[in-house]
CSV table of C-alpha atoms and ligand atoms in Angstrom, one decimal:
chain,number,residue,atom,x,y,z
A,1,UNK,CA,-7.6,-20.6,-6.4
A,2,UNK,CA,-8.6,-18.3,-2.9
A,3,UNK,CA,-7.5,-15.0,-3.0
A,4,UNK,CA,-8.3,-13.7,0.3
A,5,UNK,CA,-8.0,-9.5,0.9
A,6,UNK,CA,-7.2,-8.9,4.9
A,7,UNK,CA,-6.3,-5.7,6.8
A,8,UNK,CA,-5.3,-5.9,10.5
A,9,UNK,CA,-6.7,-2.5,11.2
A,10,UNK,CA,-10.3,-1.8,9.8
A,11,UNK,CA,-10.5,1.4,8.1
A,12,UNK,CA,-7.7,1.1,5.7
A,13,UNK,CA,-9.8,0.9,2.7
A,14,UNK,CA,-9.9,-2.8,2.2
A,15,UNK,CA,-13.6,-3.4,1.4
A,16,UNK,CA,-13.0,-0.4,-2.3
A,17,UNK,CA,-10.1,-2.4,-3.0
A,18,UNK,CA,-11.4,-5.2,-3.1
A,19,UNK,CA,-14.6,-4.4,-5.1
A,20,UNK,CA,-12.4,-2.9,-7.7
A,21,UNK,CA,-10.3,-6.2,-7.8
A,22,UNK,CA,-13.2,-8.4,-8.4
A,23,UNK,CA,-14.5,-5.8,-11.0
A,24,UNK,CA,-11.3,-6.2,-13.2
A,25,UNK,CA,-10.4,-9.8,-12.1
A,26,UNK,CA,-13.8,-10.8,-13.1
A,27,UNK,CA,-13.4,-9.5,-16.9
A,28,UNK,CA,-10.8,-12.3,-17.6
A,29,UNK,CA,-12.0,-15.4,-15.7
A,30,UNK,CA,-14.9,-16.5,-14.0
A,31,UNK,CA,-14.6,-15.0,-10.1
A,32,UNK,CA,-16.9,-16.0,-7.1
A,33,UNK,CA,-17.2,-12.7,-4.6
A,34,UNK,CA,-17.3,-14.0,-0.8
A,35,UNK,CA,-17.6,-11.4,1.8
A,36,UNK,CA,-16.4,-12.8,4.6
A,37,UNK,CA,-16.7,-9.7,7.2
A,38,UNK,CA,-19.3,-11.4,8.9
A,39,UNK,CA,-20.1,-8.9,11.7
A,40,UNK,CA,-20.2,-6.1,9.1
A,41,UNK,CA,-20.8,-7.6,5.5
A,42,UNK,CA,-20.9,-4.8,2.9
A,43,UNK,CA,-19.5,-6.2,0.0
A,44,UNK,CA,-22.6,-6.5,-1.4
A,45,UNK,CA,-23.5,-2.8,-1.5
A,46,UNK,CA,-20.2,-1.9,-3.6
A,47,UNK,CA,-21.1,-5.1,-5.8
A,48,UNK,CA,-24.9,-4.3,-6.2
A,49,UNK,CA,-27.1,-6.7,-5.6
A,50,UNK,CA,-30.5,-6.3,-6.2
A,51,UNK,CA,-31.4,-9.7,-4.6
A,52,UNK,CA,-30.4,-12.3,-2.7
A,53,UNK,CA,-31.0,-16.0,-4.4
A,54,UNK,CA,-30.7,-17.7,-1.4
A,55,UNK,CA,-30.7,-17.2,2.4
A,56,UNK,CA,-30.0,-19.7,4.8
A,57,UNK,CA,-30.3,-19.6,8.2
A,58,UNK,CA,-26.7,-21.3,10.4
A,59,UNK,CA,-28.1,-23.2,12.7
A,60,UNK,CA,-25.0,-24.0,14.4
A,61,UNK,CA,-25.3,-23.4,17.9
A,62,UNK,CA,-27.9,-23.6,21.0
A,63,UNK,CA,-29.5,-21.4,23.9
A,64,UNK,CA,-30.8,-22.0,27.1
A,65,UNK,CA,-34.2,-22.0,28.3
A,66,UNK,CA,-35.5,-22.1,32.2
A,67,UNK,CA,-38.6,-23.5,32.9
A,68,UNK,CA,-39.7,-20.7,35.1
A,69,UNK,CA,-42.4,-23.4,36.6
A,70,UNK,CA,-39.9,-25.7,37.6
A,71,UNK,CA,-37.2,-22.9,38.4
A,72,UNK,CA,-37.3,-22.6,43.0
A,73,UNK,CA,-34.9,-19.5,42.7
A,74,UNK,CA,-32.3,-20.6,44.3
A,75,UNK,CA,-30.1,-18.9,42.0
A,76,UNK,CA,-26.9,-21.5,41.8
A,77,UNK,CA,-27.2,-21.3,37.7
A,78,UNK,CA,-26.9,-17.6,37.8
A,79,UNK,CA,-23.5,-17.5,40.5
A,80,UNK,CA,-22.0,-20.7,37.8
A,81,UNK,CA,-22.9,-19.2,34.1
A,82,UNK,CA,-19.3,-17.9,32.9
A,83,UNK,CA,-21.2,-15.6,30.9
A,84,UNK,CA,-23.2,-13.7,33.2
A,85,UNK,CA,-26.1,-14.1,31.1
A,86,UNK,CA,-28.6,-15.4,33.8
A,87,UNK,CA,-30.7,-12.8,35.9
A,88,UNK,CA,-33.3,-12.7,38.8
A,89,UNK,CA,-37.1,-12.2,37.5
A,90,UNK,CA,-40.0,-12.3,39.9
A,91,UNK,CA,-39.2,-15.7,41.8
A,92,UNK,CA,-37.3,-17.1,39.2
A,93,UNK,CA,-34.3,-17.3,37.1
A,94,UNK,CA,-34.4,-16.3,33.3
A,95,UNK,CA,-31.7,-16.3,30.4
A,96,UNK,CA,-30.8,-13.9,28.4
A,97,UNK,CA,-30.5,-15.6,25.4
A,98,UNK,CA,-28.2,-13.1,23.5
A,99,UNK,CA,-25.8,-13.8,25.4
A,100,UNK,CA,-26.0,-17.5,26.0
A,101,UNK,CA,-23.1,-19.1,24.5
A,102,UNK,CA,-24.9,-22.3,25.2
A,103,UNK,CA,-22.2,-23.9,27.6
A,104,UNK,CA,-24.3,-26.6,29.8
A,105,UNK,CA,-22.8,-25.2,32.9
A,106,UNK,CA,-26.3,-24.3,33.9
A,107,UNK,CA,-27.9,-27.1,33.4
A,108,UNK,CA,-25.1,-28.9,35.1
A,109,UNK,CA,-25.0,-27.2,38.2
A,110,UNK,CA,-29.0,-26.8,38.9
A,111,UNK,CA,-30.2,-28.5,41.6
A,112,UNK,CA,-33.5,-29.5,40.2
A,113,UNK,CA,-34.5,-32.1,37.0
A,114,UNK,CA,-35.4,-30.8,33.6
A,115,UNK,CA,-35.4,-27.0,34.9
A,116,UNK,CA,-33.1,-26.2,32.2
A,117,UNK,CA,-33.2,-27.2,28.2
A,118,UNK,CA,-32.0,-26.2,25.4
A,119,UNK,CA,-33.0,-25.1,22.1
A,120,UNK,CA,-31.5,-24.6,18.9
A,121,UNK,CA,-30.3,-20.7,18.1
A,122,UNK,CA,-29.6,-19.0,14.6
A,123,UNK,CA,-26.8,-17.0,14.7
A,124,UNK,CA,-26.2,-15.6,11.4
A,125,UNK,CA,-26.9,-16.4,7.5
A,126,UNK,CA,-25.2,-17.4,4.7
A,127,UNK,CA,-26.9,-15.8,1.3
A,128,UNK,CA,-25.5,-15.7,-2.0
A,129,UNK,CA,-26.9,-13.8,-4.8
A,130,UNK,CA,-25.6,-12.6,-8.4
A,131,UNK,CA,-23.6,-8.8,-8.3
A,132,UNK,CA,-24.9,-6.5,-10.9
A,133,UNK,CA,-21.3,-7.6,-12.5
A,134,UNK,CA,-22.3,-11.0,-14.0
A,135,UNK,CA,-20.4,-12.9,-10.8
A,136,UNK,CA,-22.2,-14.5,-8.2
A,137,UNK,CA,-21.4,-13.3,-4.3
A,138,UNK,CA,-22.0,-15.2,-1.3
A,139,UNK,CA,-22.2,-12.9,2.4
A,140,UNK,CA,-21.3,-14.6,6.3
A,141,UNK,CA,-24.3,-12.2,7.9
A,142,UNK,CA,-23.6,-12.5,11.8
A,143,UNK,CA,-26.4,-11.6,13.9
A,144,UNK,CA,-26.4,-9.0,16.5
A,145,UNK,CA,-24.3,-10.0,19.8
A,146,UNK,CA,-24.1,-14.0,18.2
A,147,UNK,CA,-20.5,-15.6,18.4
A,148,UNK,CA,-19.2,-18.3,16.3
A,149,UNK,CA,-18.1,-16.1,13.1
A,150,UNK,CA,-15.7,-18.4,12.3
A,151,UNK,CA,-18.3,-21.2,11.7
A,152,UNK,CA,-20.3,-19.4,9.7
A,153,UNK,CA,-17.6,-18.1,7.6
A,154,UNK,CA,-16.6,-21.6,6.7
A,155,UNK,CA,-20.2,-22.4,6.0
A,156,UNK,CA,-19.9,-19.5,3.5
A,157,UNK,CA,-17.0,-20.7,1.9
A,158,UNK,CA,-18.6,-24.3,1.9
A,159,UNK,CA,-21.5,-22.7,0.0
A,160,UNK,CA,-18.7,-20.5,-2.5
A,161,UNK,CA,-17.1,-24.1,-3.0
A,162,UNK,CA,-20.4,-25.0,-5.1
A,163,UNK,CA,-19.9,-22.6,-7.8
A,164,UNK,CA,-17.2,-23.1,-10.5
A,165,UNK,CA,-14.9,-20.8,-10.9
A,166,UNK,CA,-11.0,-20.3,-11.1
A,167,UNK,CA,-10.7,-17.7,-8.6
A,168,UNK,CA,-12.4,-17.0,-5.3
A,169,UNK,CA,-12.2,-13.7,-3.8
A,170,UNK,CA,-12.2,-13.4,0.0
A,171,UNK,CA,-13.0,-10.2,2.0
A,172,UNK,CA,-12.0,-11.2,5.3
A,173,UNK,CA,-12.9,-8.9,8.9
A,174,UNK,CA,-10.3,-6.7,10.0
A,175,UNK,CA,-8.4,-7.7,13.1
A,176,UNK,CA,-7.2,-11.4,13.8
A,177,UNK,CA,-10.4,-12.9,15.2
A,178,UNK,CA,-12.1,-16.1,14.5
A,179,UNK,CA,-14.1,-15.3,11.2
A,180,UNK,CA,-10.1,-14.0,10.0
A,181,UNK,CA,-8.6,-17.4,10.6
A,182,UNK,CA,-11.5,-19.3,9.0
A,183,UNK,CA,-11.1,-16.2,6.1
A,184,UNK,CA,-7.1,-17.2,5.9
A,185,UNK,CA,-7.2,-21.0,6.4
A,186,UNK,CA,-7.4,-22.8,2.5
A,187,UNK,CA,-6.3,-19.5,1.0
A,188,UNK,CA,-3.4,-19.7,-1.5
A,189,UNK,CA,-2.4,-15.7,-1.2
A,190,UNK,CA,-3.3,-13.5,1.0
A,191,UNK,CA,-3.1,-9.6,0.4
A,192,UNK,CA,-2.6,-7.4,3.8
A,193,UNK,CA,-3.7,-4.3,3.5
A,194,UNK,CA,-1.9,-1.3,5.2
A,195,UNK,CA,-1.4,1.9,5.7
A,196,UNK,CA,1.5,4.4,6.2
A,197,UNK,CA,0.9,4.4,10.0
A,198,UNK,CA,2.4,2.9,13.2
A,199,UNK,CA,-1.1,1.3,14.0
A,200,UNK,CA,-1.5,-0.5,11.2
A,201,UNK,CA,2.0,-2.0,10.6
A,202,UNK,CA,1.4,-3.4,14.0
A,203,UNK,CA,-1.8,-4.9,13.4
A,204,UNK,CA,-0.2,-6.0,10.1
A,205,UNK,CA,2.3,-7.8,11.5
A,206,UNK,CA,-0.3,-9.5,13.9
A,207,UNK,CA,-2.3,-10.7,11.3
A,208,UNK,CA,1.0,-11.9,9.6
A,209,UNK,CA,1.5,-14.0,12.0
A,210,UNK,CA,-1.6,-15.9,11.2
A,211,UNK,CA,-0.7,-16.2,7.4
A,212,UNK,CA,2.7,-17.6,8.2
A,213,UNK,CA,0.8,-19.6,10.6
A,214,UNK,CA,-1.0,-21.3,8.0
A,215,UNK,CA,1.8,-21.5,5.2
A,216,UNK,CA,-0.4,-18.6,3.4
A,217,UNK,CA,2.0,-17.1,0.8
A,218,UNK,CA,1.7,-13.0,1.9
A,219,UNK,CA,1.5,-10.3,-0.6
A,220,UNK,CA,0.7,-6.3,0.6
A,221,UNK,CA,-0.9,-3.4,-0.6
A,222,UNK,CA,0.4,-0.1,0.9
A,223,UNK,CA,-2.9,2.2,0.5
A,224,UNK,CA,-2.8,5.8,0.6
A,225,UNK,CA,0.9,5.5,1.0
A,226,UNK,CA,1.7,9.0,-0.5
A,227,UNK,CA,0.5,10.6,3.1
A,228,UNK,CA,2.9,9.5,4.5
A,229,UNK,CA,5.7,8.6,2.2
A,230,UNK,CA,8.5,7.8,4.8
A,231,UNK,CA,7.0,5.6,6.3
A,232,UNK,CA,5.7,3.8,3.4
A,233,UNK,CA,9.1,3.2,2.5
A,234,UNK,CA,10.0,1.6,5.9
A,235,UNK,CA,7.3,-1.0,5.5
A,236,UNK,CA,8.3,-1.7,2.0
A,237,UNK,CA,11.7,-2.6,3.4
A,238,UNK,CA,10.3,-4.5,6.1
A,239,UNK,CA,8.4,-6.5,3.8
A,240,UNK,CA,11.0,-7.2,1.7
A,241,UNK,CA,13.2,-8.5,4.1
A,242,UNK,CA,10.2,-11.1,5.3
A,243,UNK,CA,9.8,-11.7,1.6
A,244,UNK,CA,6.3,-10.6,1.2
A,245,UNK,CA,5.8,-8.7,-1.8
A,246,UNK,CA,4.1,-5.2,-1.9
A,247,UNK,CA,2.1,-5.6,-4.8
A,248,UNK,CA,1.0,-2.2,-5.1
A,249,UNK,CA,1.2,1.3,-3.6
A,250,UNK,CA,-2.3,3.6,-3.9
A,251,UNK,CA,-2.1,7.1,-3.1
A,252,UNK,CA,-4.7,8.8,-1.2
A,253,UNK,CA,-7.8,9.8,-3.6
A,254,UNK,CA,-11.0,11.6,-3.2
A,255,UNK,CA,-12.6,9.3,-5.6
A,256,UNK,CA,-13.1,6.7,-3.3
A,257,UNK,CA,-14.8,8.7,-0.9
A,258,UNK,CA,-17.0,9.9,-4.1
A,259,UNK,CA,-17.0,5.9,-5.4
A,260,UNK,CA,-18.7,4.8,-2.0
A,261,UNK,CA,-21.1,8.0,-1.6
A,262,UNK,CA,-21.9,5.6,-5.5
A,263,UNK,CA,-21.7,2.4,-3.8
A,264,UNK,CA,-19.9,1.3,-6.8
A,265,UNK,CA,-16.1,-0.4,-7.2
A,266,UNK,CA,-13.8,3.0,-7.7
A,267,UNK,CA,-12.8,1.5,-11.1
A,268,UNK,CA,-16.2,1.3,-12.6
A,269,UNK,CA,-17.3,5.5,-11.8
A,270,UNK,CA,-13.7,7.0,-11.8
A,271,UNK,CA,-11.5,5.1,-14.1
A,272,UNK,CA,-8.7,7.6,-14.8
A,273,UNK,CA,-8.3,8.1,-11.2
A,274,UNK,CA,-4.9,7.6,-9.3
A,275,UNK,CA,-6.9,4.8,-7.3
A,276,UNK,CA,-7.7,3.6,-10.3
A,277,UNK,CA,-4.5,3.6,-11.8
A,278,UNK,CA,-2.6,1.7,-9.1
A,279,UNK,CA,-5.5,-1.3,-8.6
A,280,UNK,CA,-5.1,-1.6,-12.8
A,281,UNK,CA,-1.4,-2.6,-12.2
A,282,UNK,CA,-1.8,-4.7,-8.8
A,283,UNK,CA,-4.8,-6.7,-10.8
A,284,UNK,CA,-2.4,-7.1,-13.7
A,285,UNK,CA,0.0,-8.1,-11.7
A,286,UNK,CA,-2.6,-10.7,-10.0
A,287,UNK,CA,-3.4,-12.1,-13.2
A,288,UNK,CA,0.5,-13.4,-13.9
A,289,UNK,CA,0.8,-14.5,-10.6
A,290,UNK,CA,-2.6,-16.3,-9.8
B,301,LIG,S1,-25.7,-22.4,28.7
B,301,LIG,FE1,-23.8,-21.4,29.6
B,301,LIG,S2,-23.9,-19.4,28.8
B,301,LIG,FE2,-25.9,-20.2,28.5
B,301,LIG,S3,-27.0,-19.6,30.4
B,301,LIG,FE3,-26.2,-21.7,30.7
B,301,LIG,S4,-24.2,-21.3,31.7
B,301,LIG,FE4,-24.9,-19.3,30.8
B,302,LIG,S1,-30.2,-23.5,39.4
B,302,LIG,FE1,-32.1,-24.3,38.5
B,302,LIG,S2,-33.6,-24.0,40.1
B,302,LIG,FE2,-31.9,-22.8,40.7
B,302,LIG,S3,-32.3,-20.7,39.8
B,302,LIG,FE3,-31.2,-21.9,38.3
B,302,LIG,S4,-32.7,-22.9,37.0
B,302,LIG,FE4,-33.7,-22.2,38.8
């Protein structure tokens, strides 16, 4: 079973509620944590983890390389590279290889033999390690400026598949992008998390798209929805009418700003909080349902 938490907007307090899901979730059944929020994987500090078991590099991609002996200057690579990623240096041409995406266009379009190669690139890591909870978690670490988040994503959840467990907990990016998809795909719910705010019921509904897209079955969280209580109504209604189910409705609490200052789930450090309160009922809830 793949539980996957997604917001469209970042910023809506995904990341605390879904620390404080795996923390109850995990006291009935056996969990497996995957944070899939490759470009900014944090999971892991909510989770505690001392140390990683394992960390692999992704090899799954390649750069280009000028051999600035061979290179005449003419410059033809540099005009052709979709990227812009090749610039003059003395009499030659180099590559900057952060932004290579690896294309061939280069290579296709120089003039000369064997001026350009390639070699393989690392873009990210997948690591897995056990949380200070009892349940293993396993991190999608993009490097800087590297694409392909999507691919390493499903290398993470390739690694997650190796455990055995009954429930795997996604925390996918914000947004819709690659690493999302790959998040989504295989999932068997889906929670969007939103706010009470114009900006993120439209990138809600974005990312709703996405889930309906791949026969997900969509269930929503409406956080902090007592700033803005109108409005948190609206998109209850909304909801109901595209049959997804709002699970849960937590009102804005200090706590959690307190729980990450911790770096600890909310419902570990501040149990009788209102946070607390609601994410007891929507993991209730999760247990009849998953
Ligand atoms: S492989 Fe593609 S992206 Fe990389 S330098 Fe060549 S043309 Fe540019
Ligand atoms: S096209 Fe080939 S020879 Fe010309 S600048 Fe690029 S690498 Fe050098």
């Amino acid at each position: 079973m793949q539980l996957t938490v997604a917001s469209g907007k970042g910023g809506v307090g995904k990341s605390s509620i879904t620390a404080s899901l795996a923390f109850l979730l995990s006291k009935n059944r056996e969990i497996v944590a995957l944070d899939a929020d490759a470009d900014t994987p944090n999971l892991e500090i909510l989770l505690n983890v001392k140390e990683w078991t394992e960390k692999k590099p992704f090899e799954g991609e390649r750069v280009a390389l000028i051999d600035s002996q061979k290179c005449t200057g003419c410059g033809i690579c540099a005009v052709h590279c979709p990227y812009e990623c090749i610039y003059p240096e003395d009499n030659h041409y180099r590559i900057n290889e952060i932004l290579c995406e690896g294309c061939n266009v280069c290579s296709v379009v120089c003039p000369e033999e064997n001026v350009i190669n390639f070699k393989p690139a690392v873009p990210g890591y997948v690591k897995w390690g056990m949380t200070s909870y009892g349940f293993p978690i396993i991190t999608a670490e993009l490097l800087p400026g590297r694409p392909n988040s999507g691919k390493l994503v499903f290398e993470a959840k390739k690694k997650a598949k190796q455990f055995d467990c009954d429930l795997l907990l996604v925390d996918a990016a914000a947004g819709i992008g690659c690493s999302v998809i790959a998040s989504i795909n295989g999932s068997d719910y889906v929670i969007v998390v939103v706010e009470p705010t114009e900006i993120s019921l439209f990138d809600a509904e974005r990312l709703l798209k996405i889930v309906d897209h791949f026969r997900v079955k969509a269930l929503a969280i409406i956080n902090k929805s007592d700033v803005n209580r109108d409005f948190s109504e609206k998109i209850e209604i909304l909801f109901e009418r595209k049959d997804i189910e709002v699970i849960g409705k937590i009102p804005y609490d200090r706590a959690v700003v307190e729980a990450l200052i911790k770096g600890k789930p909310v419902v570990e450090v501040f149990p009788g909080s209102p946070f607390s309160k609601a994410i007891e009922k929507i993991a209730s809830t999760l247990e009849e349902l998953l």
